mmCIF file of C-alpha atoms in Angstrom:
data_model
loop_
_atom_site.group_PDB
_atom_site.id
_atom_site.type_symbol
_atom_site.label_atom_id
_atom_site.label_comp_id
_atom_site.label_asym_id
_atom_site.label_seq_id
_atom_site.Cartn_x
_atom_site.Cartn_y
_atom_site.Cartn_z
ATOM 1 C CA UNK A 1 61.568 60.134 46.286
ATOM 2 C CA UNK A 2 63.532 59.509 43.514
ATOM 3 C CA UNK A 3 64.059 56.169 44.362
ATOM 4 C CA UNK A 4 60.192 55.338 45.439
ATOM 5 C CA UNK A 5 59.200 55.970 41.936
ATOM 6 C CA UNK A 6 61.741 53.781 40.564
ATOM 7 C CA UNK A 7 60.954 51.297 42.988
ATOM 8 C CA UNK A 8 57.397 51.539 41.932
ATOM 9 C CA UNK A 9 58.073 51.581 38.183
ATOM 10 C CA UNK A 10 59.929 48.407 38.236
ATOM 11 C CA UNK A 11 57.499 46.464 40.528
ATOM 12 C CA UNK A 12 54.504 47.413 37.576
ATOM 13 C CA UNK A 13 56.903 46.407 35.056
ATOM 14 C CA UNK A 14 57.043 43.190 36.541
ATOM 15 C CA UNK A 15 53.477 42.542 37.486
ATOM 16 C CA UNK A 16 52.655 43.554 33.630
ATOM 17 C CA UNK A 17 54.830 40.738 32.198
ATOM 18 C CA UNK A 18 53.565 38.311 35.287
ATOM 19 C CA UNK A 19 50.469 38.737 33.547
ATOM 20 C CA UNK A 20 51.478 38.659 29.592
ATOM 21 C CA UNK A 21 53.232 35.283 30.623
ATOM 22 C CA UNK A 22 50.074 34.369 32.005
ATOM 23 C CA UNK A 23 48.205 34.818 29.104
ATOM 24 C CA UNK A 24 50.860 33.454 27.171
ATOM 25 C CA UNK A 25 50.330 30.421 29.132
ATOM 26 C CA UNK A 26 46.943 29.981 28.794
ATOM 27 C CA UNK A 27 46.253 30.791 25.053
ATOM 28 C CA UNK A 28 49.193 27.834 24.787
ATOM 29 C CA UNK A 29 47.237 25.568 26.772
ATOM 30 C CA UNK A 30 44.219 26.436 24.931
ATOM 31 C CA UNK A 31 45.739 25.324 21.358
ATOM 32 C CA UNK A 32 46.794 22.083 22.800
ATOM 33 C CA UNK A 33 43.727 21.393 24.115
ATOM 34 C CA UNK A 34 42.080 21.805 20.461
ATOM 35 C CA UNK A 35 44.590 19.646 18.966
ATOM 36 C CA UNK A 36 44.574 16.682 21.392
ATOM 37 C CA UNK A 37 40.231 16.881 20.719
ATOM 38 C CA UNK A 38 41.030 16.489 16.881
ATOM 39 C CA UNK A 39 43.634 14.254 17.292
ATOM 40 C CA UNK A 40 40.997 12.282 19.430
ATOM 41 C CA UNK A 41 38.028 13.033 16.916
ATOM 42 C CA UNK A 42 40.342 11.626 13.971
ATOM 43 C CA UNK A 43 40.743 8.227 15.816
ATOM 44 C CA UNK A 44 37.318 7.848 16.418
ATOM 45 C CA UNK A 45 36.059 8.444 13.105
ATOM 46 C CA UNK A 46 38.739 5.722 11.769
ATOM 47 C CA UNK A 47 36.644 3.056 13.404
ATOM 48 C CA UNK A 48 33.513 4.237 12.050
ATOM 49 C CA UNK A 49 34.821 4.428 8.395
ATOM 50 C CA UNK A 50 36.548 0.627 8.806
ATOM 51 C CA UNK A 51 32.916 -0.436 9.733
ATOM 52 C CA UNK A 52 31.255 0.691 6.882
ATOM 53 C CA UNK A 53 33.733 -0.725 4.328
ATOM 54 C CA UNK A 54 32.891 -4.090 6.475
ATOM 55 C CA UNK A 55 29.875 -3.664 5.424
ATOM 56 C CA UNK A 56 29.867 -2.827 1.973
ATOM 57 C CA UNK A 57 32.143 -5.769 1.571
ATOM 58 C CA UNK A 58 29.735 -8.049 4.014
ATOM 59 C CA UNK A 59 26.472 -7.166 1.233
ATOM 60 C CA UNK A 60 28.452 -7.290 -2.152
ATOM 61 C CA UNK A 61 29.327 -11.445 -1.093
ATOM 62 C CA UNK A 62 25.927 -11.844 0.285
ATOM 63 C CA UNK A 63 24.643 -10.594 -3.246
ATOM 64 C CA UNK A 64 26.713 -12.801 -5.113
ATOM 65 C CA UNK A 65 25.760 -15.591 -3.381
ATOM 66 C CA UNK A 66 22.333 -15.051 -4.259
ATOM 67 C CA UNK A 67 22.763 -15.894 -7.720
ATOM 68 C CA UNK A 68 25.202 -18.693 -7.471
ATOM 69 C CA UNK A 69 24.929 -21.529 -10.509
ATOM 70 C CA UNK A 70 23.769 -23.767 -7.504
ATOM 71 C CA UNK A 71 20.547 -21.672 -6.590
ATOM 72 C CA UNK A 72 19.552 -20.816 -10.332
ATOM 73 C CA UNK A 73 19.373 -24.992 -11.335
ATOM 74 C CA UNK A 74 17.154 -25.490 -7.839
ATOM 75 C CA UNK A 75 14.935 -22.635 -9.752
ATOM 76 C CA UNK A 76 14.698 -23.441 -12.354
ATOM 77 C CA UNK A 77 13.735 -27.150 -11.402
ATOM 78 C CA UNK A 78 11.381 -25.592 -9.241
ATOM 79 C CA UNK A 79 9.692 -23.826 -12.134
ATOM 80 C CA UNK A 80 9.807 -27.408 -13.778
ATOM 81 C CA UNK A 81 7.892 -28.901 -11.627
ATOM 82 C CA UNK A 82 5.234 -26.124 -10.978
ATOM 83 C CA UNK A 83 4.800 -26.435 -14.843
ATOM 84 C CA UNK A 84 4.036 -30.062 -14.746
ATOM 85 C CA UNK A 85 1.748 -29.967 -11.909
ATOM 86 C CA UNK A 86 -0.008 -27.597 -13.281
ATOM 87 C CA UNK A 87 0.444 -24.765 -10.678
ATOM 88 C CA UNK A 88 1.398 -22.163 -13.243
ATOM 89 C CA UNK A 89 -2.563 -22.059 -13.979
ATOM 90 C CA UNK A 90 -3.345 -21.342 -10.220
ATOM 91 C CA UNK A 91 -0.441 -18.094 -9.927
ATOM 92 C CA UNK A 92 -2.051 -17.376 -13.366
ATOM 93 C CA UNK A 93 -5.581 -17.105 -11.770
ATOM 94 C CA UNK A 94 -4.374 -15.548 -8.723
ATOM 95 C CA UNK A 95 -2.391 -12.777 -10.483
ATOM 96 C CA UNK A 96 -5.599 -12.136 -12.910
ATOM 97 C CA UNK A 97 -7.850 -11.560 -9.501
ATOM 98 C CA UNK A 98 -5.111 -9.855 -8.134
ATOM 99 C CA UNK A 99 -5.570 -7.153 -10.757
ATOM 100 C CA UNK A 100 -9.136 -7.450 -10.902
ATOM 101 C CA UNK A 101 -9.499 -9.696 -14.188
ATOM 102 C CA UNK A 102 -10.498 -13.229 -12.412
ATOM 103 C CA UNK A 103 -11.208 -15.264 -15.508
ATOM 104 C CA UNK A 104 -14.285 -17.423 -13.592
ATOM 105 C CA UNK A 105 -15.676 -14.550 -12.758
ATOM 106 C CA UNK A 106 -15.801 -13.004 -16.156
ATOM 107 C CA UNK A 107 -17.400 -16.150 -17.449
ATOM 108 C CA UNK A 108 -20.239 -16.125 -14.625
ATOM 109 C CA UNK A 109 -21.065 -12.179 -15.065
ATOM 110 C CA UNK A 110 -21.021 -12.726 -19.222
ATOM 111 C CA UNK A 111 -23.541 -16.015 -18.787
ATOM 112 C CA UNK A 112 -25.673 -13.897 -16.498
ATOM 113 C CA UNK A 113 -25.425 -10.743 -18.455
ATOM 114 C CA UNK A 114 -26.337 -13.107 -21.498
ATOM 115 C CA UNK A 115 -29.823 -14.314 -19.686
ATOM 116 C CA UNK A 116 -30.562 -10.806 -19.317
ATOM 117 C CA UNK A 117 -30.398 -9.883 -22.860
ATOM 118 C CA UNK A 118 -32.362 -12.913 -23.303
ATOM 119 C CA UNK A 119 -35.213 -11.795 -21.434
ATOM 120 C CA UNK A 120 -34.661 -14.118 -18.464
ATOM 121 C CA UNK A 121 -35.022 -13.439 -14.743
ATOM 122 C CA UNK A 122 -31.881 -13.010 -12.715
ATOM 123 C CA UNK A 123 -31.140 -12.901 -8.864
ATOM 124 C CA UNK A 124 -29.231 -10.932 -6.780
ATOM 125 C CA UNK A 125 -26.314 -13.342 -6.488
ATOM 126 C CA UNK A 126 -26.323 -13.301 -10.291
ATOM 127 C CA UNK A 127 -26.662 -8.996 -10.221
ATOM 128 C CA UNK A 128 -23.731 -9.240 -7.808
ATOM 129 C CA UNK A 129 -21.576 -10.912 -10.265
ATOM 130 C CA UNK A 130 -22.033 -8.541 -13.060
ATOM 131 C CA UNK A 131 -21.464 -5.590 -11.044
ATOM 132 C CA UNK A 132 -18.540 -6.440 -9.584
ATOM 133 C CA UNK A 133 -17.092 -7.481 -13.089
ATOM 134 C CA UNK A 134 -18.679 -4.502 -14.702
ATOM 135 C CA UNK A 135 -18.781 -1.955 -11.811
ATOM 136 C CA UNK A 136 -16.181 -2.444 -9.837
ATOM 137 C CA UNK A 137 -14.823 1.286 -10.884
ATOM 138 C CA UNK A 138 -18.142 3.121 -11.304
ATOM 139 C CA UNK A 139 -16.220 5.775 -13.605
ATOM 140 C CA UNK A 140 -15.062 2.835 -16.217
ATOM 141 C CA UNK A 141 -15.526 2.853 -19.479
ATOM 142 C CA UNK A 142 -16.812 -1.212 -18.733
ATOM 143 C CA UNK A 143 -19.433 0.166 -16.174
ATOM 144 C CA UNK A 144 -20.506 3.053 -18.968
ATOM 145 C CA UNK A 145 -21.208 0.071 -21.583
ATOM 146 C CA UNK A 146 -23.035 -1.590 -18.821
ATOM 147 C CA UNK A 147 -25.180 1.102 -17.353
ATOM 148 C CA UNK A 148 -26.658 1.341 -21.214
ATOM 149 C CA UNK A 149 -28.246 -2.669 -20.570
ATOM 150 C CA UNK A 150 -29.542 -1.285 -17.000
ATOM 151 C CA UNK A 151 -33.112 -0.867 -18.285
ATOM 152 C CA UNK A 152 -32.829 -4.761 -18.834
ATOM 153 C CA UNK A 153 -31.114 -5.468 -16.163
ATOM 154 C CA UNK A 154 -33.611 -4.075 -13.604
ATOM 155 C CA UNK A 155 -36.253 -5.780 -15.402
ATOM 156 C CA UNK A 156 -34.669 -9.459 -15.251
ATOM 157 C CA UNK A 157 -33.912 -8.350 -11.350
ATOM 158 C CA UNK A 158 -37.395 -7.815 -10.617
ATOM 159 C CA UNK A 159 -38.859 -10.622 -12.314
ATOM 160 C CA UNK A 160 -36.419 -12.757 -10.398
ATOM 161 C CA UNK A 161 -37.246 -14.181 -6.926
ATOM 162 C CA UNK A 162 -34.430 -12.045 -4.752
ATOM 163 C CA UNK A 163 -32.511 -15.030 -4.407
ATOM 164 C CA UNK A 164 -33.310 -18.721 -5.858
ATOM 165 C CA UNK A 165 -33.281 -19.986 -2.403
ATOM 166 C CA UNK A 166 -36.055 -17.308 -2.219
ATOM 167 C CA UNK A 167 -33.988 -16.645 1.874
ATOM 168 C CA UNK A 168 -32.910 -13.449 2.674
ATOM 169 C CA UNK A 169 -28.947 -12.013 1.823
ATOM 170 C CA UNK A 170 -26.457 -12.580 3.573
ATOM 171 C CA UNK A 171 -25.263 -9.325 5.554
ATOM 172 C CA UNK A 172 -22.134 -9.290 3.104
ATOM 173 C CA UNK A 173 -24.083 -9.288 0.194
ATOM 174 C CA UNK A 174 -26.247 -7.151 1.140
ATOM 175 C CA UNK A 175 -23.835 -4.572 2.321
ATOM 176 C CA UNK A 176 -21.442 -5.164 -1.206
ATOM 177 C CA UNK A 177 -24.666 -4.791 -3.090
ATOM 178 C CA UNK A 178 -25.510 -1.636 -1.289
ATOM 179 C CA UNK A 179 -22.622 -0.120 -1.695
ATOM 180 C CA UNK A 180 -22.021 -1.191 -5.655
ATOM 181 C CA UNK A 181 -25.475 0.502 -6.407
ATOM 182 C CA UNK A 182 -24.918 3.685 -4.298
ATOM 183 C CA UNK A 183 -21.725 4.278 -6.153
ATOM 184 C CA UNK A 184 -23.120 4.068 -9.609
ATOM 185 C CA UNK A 185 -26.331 5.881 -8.601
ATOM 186 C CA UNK A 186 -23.727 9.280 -7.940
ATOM 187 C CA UNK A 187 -22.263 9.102 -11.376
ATOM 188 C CA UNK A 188 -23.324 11.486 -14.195
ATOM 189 C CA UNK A 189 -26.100 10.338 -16.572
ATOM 190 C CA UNK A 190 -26.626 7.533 -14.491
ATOM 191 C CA UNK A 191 -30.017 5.363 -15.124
ATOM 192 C CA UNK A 192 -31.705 6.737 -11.635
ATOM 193 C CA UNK A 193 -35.285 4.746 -12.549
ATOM 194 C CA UNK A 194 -33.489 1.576 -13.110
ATOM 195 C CA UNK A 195 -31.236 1.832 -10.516
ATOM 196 C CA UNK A 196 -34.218 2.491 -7.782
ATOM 197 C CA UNK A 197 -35.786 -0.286 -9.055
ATOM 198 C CA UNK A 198 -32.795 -2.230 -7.865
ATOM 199 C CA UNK A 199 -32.690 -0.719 -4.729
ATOM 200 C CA UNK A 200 -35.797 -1.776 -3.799
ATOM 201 C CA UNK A 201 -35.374 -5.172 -4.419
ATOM 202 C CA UNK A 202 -31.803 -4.950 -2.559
ATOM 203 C CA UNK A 203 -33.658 -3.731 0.465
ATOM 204 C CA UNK A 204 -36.796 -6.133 0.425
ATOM 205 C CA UNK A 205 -33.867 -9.204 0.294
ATOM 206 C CA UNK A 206 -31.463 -7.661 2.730
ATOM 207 C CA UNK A 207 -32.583 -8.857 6.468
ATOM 208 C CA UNK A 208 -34.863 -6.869 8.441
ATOM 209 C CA UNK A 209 -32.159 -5.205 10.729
ATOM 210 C CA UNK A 210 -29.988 -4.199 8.299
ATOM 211 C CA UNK A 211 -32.263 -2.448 5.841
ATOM 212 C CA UNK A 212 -31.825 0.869 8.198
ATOM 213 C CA UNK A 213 -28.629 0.935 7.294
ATOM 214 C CA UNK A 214 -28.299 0.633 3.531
ATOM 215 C CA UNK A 215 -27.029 3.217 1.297
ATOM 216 C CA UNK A 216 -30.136 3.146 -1.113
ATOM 217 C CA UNK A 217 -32.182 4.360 1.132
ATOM 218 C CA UNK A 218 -31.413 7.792 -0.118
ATOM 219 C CA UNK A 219 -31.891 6.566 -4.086
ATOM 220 C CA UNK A 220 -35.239 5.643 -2.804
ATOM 221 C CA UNK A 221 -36.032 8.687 -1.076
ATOM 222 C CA UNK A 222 -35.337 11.037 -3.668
#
């Protein structure tokens, strides 16, 4: 019996440290398997980090070579020659309209406006103009100073013919008009009478399947 139990004692002994070694084992093979995944992680950021100092160093020489001496005397020979041609007026013009300041167009609505105070009939072409000089923000300070001359205004409008070719508006016109006088009809202390007045003669000029649509139909309905 005695030697059974020592027989069996021994033989557990053993199995125990089978398994510890096992263990052992795998924890071991578990730590080299985290540092061969660094070790691999490392060497592919490397590339990665090479790459972007390519490119850093690709856009500081393409930068540079943007203002070479070479590329400053072609603009400035370029700027020459727009000067003597007289191109400088036309980027001049363009950036005024761009902003909303066309200087032709200021002269037209400030002749037309100037008829007006005169006494003299105006069309809707001419009404056009001013509004969109005047107008163009309903909530401007320019279209407050305006609205004051409406009572003038609606009276030059009506003794005017529509349009000096006495033909209907063009559907542009018609709609631009529309909207220019539905937009200052919603602002406060707005001149309602004068602007109805103008409505109507917007929709007797505007063709005959458009008027339907129009915005001042509502100014004249109310």
């Amino acid at each position: 019996m005695a030697i059974k139990e020592r027989s069996s004692k021994k033989s557990k002994d053993a199995k125990k440290e089978a398994e510890e070694a096992k263990k052992g084992a795998e924890e071991a093979d578990k730590q080299d398997e985290g540092e061969d995944e660094q070790e691999e992680q490392e060497q592919d950021d490397e590339p990665v980090q090479k790459k972007e100092k390519r490119k850093k160093k690709s856009f500081k020489k393409q930068s540079k070579g943007i203002f070479t001496l070479d590329n400053l005397f072609w603009l400035v020979v370029f700027g020459c020659i727009m000067y003597y041609k007289g191109w400088h007026h036309l980027l001049y013009r363009t950036a005024l309209k761009a902003v909303g300041n066309d200087p032709e167009q200021r002269l037209a609505a400030e002749k037309s406006l100037s008829e007006v105070t005169a006494g003299k009939p105006i069309d809707l072409v001419d009404l056009l103009g001013q509004l969109r000089f005047y107008c163009s923000r309903p909530e401007s300070s320019s279209c407050a100073t305006y609205m004051e001359k409406m009572p003038q205004v609606a009276t030059s409008v009506k003794n005017g013919p529509g349009t000096w070719n006495r033909k209907p508006l063009r559907k542009e016109v018609s709609l631009e008009l529309d909207r220019l006088v539905s937009d200052m009809s919603a602002v406060g202390k707005a001149p309602i009478a004068d602007l109805r007045t103008i409505a109507k003669e917007v929709v007797s000029s505007t063709p005959k399947k458009l008027r339907s649509e129009l915005r001042v139909n509502a100014l004249l309905d109310s």
